[in-house]
Coordinates of C-alpha atoms and ligand atoms in Angstrom, one line a residue:
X1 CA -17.8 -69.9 -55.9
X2 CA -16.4 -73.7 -56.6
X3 CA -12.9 -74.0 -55.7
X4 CA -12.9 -76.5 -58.1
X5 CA -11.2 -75.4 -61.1
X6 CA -8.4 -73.4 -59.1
X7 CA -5.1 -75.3 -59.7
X8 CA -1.7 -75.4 -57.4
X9 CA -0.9 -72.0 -56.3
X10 CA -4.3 -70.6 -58.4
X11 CA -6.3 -68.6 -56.5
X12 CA -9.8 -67.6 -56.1
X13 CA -11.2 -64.7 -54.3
X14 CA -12.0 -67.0 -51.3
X15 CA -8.4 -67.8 -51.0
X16 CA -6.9 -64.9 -51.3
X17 CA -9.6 -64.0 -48.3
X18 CA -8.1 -67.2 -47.1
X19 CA -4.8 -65.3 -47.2
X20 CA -5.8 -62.5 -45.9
X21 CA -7.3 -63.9 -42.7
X22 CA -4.1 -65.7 -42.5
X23 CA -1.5 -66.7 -44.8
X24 CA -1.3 -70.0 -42.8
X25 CA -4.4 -70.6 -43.7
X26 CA -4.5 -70.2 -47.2
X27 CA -1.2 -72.3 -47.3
X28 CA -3.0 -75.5 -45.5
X29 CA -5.7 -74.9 -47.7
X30 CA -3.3 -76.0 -50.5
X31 CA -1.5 -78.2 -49.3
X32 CA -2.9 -80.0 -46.2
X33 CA -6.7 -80.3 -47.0
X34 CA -7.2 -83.0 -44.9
X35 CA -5.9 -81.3 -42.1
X36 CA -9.1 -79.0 -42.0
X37 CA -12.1 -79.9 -39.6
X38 CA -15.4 -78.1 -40.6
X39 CA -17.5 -76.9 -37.6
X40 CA -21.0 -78.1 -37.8
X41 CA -22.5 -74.9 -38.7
X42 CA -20.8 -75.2 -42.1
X43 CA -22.9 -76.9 -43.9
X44 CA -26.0 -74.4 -42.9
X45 CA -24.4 -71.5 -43.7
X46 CA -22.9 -73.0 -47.3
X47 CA -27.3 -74.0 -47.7
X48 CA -28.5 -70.7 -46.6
X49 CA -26.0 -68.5 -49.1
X50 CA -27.2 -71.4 -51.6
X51 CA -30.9 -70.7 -51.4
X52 CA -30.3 -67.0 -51.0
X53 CA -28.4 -66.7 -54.2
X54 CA -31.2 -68.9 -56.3
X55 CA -33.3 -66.2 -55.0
X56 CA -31.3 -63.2 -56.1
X57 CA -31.1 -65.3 -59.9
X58 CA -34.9 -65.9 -60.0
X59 CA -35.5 -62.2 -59.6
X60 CA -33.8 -61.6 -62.5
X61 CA -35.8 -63.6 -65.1
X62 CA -33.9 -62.1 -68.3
X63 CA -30.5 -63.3 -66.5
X64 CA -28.4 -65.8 -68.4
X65 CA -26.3 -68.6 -65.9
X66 CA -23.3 -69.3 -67.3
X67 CA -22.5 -72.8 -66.6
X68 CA -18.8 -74.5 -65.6
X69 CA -19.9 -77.4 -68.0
X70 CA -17.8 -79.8 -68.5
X71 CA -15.4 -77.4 -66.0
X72 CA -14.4 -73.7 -65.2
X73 CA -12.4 -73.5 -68.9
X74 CA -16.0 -73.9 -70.7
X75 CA -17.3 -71.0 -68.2
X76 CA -14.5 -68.7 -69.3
X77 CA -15.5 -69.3 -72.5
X78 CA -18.8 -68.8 -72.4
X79 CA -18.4 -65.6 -70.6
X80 CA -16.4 -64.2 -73.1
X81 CA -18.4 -65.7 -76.1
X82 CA -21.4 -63.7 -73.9
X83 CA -19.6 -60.7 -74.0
X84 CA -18.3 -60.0 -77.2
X85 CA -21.5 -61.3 -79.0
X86 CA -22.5 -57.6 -77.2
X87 CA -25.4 -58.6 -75.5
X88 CA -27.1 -56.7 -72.5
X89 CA -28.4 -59.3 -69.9
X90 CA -27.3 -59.7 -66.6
X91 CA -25.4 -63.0 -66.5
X92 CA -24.7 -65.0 -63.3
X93 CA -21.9 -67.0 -62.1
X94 CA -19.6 -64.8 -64.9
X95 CA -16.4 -66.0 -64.8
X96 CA -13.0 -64.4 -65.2
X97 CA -9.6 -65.3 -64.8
X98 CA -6.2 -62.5 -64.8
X99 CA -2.9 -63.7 -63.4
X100 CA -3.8 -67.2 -61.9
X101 CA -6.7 -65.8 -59.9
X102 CA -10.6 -67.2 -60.9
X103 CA -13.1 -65.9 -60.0
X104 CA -17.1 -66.4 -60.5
X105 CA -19.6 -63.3 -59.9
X106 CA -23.1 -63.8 -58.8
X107 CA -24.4 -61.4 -61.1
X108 CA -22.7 -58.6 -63.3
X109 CA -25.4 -56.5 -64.8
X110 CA -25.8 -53.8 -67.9
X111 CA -24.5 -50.5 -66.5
X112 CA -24.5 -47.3 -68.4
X113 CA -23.3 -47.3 -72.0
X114 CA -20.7 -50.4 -72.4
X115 CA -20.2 -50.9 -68.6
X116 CA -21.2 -53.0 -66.3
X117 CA -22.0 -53.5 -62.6
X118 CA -20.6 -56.0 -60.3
X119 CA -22.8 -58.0 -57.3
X120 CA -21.8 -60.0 -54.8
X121 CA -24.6 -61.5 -53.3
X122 CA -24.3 -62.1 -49.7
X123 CA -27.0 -64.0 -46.9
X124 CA -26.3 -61.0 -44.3
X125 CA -28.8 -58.2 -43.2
X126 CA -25.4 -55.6 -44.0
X127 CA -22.3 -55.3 -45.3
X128 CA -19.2 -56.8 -43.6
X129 CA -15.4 -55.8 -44.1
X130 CA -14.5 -59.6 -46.0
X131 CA -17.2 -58.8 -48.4
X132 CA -15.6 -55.7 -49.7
X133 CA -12.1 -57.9 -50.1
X134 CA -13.9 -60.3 -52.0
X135 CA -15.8 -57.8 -54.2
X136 CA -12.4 -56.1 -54.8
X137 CA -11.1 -59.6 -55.9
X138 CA -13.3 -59.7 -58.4
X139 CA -13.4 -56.2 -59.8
X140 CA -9.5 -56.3 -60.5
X141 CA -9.9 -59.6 -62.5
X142 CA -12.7 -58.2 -64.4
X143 CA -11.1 -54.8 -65.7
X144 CA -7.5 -56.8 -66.0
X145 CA -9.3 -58.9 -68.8
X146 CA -10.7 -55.6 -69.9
X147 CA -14.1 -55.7 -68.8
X148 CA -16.1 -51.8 -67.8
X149 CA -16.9 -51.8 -64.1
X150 CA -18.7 -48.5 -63.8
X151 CA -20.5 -49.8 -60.4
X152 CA -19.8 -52.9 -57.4
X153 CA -22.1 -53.8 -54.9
X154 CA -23.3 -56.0 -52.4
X155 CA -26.8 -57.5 -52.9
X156 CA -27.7 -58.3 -49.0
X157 CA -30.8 -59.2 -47.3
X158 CA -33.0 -56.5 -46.4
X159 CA -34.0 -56.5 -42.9
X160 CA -37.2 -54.2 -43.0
X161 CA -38.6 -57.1 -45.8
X162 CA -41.8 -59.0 -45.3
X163 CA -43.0 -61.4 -47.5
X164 CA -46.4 -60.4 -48.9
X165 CA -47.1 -63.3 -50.8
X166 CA -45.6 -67.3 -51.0
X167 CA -42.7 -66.9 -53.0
X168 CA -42.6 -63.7 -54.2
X169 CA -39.4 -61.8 -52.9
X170 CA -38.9 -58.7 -54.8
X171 CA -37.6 -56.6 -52.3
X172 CA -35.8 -58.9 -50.4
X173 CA -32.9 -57.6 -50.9
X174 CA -30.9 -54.2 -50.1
X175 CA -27.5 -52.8 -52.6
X176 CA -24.7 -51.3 -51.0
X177 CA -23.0 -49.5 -53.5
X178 CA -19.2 -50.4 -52.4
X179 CA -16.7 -48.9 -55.6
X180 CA -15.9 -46.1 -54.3
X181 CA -15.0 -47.9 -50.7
X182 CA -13.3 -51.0 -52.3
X183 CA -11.2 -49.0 -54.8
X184 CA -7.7 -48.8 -52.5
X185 CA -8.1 -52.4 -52.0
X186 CA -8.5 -53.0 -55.7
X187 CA -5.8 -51.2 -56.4
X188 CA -3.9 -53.4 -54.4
X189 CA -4.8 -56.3 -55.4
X190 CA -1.9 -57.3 -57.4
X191 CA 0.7 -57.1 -54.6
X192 CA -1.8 -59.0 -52.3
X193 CA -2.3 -61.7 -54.9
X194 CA 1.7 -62.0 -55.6
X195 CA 2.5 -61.9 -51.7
X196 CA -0.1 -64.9 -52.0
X197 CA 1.5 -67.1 -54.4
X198 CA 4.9 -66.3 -52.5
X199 CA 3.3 -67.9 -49.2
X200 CA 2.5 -71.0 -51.5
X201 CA 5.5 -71.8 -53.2
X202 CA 7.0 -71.8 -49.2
X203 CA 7.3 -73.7 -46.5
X204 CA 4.3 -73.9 -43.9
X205 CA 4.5 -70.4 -42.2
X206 CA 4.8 -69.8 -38.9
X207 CA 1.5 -68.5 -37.7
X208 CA 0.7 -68.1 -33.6
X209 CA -3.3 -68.7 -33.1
X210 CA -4.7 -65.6 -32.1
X211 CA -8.0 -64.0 -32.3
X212 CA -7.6 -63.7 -36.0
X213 CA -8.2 -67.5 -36.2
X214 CA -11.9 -66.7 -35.7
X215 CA -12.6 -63.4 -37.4
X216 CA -14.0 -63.4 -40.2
X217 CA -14.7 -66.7 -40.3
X218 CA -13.7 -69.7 -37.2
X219 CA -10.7 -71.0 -39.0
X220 CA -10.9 -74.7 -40.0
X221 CA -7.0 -75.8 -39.2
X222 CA -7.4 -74.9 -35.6
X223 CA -6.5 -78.3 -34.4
X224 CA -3.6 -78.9 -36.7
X225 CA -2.2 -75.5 -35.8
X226 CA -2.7 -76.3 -31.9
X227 CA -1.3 -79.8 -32.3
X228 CA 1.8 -79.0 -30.6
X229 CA 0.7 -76.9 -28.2
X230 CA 2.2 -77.0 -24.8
X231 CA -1.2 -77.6 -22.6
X232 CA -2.7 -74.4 -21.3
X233 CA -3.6 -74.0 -17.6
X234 CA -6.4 -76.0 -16.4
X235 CA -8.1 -73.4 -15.3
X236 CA -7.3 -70.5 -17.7
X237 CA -8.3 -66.8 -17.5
X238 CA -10.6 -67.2 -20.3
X239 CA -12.8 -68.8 -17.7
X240 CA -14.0 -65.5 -16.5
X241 CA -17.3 -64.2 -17.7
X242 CA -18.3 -61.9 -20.0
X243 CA -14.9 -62.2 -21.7
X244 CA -12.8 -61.0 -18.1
X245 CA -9.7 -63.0 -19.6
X246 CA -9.0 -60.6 -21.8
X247 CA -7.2 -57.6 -19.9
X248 CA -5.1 -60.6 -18.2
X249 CA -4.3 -62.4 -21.3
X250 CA -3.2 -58.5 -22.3
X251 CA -1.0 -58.5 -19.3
X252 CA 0.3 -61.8 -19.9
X253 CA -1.4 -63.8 -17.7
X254 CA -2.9 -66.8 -18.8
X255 CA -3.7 -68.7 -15.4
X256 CA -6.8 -67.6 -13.3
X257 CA -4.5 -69.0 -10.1
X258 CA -1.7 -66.3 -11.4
X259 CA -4.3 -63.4 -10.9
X260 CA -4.3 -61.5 -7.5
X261 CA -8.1 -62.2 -5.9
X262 CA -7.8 -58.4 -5.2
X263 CA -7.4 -57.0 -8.9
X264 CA -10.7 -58.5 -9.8
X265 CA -13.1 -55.8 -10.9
X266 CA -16.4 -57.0 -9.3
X267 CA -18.2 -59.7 -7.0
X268 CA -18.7 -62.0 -10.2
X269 CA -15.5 -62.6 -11.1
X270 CA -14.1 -63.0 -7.3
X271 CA -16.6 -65.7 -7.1
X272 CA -16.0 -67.7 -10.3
X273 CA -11.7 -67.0 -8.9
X274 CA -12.8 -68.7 -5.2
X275 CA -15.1 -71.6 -6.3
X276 CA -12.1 -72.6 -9.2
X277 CA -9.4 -72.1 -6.6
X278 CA -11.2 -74.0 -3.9
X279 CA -13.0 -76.1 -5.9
X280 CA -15.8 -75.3 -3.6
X281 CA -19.3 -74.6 -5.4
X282 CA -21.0 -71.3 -4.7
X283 CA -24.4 -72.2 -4.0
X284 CA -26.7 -69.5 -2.3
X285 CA -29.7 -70.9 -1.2
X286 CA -31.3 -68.2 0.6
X287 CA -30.8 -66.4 -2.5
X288 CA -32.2 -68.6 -4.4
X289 CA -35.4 -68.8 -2.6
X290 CA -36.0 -65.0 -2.1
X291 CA -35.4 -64.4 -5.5
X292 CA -38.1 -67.1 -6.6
X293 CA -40.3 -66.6 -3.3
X294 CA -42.6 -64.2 -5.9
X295 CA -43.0 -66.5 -8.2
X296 CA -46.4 -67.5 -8.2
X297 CA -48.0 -70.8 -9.0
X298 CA -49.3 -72.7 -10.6
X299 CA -45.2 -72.5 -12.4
X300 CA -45.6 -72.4 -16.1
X301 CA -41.5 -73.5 -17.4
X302 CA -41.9 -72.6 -21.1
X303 CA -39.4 -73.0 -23.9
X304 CA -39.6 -72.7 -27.6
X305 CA -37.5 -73.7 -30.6
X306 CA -38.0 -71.9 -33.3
X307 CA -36.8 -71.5 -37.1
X308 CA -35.3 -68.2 -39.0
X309 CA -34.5 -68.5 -41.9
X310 CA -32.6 -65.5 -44.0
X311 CA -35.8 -65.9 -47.1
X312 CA -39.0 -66.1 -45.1
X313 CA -41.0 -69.0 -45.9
X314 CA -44.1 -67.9 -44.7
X315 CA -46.3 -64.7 -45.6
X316 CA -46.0 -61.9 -42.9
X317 CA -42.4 -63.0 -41.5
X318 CA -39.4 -61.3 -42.2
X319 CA -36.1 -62.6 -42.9
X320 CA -34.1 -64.1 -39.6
X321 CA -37.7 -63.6 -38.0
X322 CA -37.2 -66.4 -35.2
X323 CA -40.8 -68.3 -35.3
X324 CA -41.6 -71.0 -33.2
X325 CA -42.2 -74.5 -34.2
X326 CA -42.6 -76.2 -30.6
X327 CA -42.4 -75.5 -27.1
X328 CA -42.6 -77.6 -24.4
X329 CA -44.5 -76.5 -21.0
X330 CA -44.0 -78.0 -17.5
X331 CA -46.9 -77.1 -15.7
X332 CA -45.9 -77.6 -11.9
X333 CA -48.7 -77.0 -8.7
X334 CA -47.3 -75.9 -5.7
X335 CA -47.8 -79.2 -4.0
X336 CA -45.1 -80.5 -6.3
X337 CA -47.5 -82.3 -9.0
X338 CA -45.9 -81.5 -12.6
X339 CA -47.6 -82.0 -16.0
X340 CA -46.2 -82.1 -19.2
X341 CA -47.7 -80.2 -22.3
X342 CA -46.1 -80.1 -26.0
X343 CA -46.6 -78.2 -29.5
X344 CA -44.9 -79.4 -32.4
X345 CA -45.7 -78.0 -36.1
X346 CA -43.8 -80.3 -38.8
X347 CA -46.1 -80.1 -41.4
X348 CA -44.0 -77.6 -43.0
X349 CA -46.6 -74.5 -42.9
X350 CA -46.6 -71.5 -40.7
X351 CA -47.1 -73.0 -37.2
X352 CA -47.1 -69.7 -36.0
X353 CA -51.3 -69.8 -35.6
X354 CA -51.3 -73.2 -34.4
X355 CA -48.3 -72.3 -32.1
X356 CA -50.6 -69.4 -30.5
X357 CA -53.3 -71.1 -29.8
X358 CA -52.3 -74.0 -28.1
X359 CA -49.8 -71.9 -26.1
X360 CA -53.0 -69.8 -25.1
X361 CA -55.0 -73.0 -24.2
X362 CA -52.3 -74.7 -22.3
X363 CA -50.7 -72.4 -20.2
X364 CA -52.4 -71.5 -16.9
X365 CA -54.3 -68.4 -16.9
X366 CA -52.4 -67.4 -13.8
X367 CA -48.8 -68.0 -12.2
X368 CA -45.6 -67.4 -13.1
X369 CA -44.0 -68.2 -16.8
X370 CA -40.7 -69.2 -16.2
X371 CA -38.0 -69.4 -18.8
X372 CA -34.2 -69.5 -19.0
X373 CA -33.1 -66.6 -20.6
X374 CA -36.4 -65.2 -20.8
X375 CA -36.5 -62.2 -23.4
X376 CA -35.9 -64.6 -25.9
X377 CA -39.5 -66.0 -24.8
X378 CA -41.1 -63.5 -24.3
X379 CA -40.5 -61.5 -27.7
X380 CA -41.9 -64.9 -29.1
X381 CA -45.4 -64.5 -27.7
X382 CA -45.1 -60.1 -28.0
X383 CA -44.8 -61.3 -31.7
X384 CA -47.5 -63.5 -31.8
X385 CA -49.8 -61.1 -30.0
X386 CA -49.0 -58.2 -32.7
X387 CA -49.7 -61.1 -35.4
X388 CA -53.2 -62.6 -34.2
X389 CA -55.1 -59.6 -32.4
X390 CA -58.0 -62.2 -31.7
X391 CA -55.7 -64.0 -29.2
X392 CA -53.4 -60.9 -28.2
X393 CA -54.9 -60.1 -25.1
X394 CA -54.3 -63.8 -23.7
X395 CA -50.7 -64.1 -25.3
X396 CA -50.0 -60.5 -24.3
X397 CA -51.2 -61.8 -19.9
X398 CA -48.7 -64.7 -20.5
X399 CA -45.7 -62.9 -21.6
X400 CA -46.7 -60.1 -18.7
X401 CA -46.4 -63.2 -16.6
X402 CA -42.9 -64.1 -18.4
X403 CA -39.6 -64.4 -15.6
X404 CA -36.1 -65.7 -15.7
X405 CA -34.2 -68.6 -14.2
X406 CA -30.7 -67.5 -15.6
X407 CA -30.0 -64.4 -13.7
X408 CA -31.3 -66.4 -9.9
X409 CA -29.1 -69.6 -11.3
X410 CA -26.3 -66.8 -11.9
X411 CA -26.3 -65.2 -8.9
X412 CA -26.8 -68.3 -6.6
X413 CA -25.1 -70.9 -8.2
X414 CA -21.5 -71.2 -9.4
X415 CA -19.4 -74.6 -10.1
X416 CA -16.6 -74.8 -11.4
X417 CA -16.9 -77.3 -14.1
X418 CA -19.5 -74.3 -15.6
X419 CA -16.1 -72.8 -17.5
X420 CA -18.1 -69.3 -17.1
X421 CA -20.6 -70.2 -19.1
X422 CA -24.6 -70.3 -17.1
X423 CA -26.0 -71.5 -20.4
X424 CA -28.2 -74.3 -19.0
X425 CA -26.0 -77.2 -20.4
X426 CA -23.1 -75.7 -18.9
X427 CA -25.0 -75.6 -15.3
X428 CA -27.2 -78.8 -15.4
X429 CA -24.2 -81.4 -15.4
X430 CA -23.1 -79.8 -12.3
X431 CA -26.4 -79.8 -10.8
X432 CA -28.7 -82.6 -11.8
X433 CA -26.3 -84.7 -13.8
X434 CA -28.7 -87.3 -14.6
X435 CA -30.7 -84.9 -17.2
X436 CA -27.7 -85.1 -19.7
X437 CA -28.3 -84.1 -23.3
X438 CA -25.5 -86.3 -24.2
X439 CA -27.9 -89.1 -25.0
X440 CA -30.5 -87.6 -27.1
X441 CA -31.0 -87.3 -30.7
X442 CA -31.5 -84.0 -30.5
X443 CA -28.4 -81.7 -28.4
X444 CA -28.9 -78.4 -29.1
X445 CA -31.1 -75.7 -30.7
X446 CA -28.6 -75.7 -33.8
X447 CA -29.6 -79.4 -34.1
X448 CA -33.5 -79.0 -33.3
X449 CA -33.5 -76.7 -36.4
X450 CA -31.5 -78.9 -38.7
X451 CA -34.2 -81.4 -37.8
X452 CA -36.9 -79.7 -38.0
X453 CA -35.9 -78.9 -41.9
X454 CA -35.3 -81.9 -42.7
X455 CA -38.2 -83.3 -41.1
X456 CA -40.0 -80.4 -43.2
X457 CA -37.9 -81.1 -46.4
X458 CA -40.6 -83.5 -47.8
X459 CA -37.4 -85.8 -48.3
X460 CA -37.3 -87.9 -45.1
X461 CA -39.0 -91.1 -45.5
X462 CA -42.1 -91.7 -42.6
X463 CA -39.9 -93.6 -40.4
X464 CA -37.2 -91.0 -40.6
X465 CA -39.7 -88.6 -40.2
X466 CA -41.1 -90.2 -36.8
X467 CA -37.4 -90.2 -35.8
X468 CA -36.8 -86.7 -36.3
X469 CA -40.4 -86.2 -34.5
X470 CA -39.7 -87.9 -31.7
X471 CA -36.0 -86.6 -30.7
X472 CA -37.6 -83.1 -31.0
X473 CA -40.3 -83.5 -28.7
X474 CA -37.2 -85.2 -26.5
X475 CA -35.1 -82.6 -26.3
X476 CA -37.7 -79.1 -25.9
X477 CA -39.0 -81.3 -23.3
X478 CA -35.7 -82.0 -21.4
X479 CA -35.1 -78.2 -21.3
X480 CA -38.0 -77.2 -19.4
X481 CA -37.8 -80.3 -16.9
X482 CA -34.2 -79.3 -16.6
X483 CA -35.6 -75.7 -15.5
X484 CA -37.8 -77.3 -13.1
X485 CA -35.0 -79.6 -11.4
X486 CA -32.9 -76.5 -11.6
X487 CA -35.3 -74.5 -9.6
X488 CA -35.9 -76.9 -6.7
X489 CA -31.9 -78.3 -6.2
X490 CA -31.2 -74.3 -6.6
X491 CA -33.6 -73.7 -3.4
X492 CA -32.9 -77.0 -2.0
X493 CA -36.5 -78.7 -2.3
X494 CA -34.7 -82.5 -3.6
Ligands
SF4_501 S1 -5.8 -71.7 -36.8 FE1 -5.2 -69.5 -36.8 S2 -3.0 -69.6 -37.1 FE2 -3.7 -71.6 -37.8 S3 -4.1 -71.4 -40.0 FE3 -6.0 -70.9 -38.9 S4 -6.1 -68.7 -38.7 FE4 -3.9 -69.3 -39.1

């Protein structure tokens, strides 16, 4: 809901989640806005929730939107003018207000007799703890203004969904029935909501970062509340993989050169410890080249980027279904020759058919298929063979074909400057750093996919369009010439 009409010290049911991720938080909220710094997947996630809860109103046809026109005094208003006038239609965007705390809910529906029942609508395939905090918000203000809540639930995605026909999703989505979960918490509410408004009227409190500052949601005021600081260690525990900081941040111990070599738990960790003490890079050729000697050629280096969005957009797909709009292919002979093949779909329909069969007629018919974290590529094309059964056997041989760069980069290569991370822009500046992302349009996947929707959006003009066109087929094609530079500096071939 807008946080719009909530005055000093009101609340809302986000803020009082807010509060209860951290009463820090909800006090900067208040009074140091411009202190927050939105990550960038923000904006994505406020769209998707956005589209998703058009949806959930369009299925509901008879359902009456009550408006915040001019502001959130006229949506009180109408809500209660909605009520009393005894009317039985679900209503969306309902708005209530008891002891300071506002609150808007998606939809509230004709239950049994005078009653009614609550929704929060929600973008996730399930149910997650905030949402039952938020729900509770909102069932307390409700029956404190005297409302009937006989039922609360949360309207999520349904996973199993798959869109039949353009447009049409009845059955997208899945209720939890949550009342009898979130009643201790609504019962609470009161005390929560005055511990609240006590945190407001303070000073800033004192509030160490912890993990709490990312769960549920990565808090915003990070960098104010780490401001003053004292620097950590430059190389910190936290480097270890697969989160091995943790037991020694547990024990107190916040710099890797603090921990004994011994007391690491296996050969991974003892080599991230030596190459960041010695500042000496692990680099395993033999390894390398035994564990690519199989690999036969001509070398197909593949990699897709692809689009899920929580509604399907396209018939057959189901929500969060990853489909791929582009893939770049490096085809490389064993001589060293390399050619470069592309797919790009930005025309908006499903590319998923075109996608096929160019990936079909590109790739070699024999040789290796190499990717970089190769399941991800290979459930791709197993998906595309169950889709088109006229192409399945050929898209079925390439993903048979399918192997993976990132565990023979992981156990051959380590620099330090890698942080723990072998994501391939965490190894490529320390390997071939003249194939930096830095200065493309187009950085990351996150980015490919903002592009490709708004190259899709019908909105971008032609020569934004061409823009957007070209730093796409600039990036998917820098990751799979990074894979191929990889590969020979891993085994030593330039
Ligand atoms: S960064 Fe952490 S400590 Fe600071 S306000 Fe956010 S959640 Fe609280």
């Amino acid at each position: 809901m807008s946080e719009a009409g909530a005055r000093i010290y009101g609340l809302s049911k986000s803020r009082v989640t807010a509060f209860e991720q951290c009463p820090r938080r909800l006090w900067l909220a208040v009074h140091r806005p411009d202190a927050a710094v939105h990550d960038s997947g923000a904006e994505a996630r406020f769209a998707t929730g956005h589209e998703v809860g058009e949806i959930a109103c369009r299925l509901l046809p008879e359902g009456v939107m009550i408006e915040a026109d001019p502001d959130l005094g006229a949506a009180l208003d109408a809500t209660t003018a909605h009520l009393e006038s005894g009317a039985r239609t679900p209503l969306f965007e309902a708005t209530f207000q008891h002891d300071g705390v506002l609150v808007r809910v998606d939809v509230l529906e004709p239950s049994g007799g005078a009653a009614w029942r609550m929704v929060e609508v929600k973008s996730s395939i399930r149910v997650k703890d905030y949402h039952l905090g938020d729900l509770a918000t909102q069932v307390w203000v409700a029956r404190e203004t005297g409302l009937q809540i006989a039922e609360a639930a949360v309207r999520h995605i349904d996973a199993d969904f798959v869109l039949q026909r353009e447009g049409d999703f009845s059955g997208l989505f899945a209720d939890t029935d949550c009342l009898d979960v979130i009643e201790p918490i609504v019962a609470g509410r009161s005390a929560v909501v005055r511990e609240a408004r006590d945190v407001l009227a303070g000073e800033e409190p004192e509030r160490e970062t912890g993990d709490h500052c990312s769960s549920p949601f990565p808090c915003e005021f990070r960098a104010w509340c780490d401001r003053n600081a004292p620097p950590g260690p430059e190389w910190p525990v936290t480097v270890l993989p697969r989160g091995g900081g943790k037991r020694w941040l547990a024990e107190g111990l916040a710099d890797l050169g603090d921990v004994p070599l011994d007391r690491l738990s296996n050969a991974m960790e003892q080599r991230v410890w030596r190459a960041t003490m010695s500042g000496e890079t692990w680099h395993d050729v033999q390894g390398a080249r035994r564990a690519m000697a199989g690999w036969t050629w001509p070398r197909a280096w593949l990699d897709f980027e692809t689009i899920g969005p929580a509604a399907p957009r396209w018939v057959g797909t189901r929500p969060y279904q990853q489909v791929p709009f582009q893939f770049s292919l490096h085809v490389e002979e064993e001589g060293g020759a390399v050619e470069h093949h592309e797919f790009l779909s930005l025309d908006g329909l499903d590319p998923r058919r075109a996608c096929a069969e160019a990936l079909v007629a590109l790739t070699p018919t024999t040789g290796a298929v190499i990717a970089y974290n190769a399941s991800f590529e290979r459930s791709r094309i197993t998906e595309l063979a169950a889709t088109f059964h006229d192409l399945a056997a050929s898209l079925e041989a390439i993903a048979d074909r399918i192997v993976d760069l990132l565990p023979v980069t992981r156990a051959n290569w380590y620099h330090r400057d890698q942080r723990g991370s072998w994501s391939i822009k965490a190894v490529l500046p320390t390997i071939a750093p003249e194939l930096d992302y830095a200065a493309l349009a187009v950085k990351d996947g996150g980015q490919a996919q903002e592009a490709y929707l708004e190259a899709t959006s019908g909105r971008a003009t032609p020569e934004r369009g061409q823009a957007l066109r070209h730093g796409l087929l600039k990036y998917c094609r820098r990751d799979t010439e990074a894979m191929v530079v990889l590969a020979r500096r891993l085994a030593r071939l330039n």
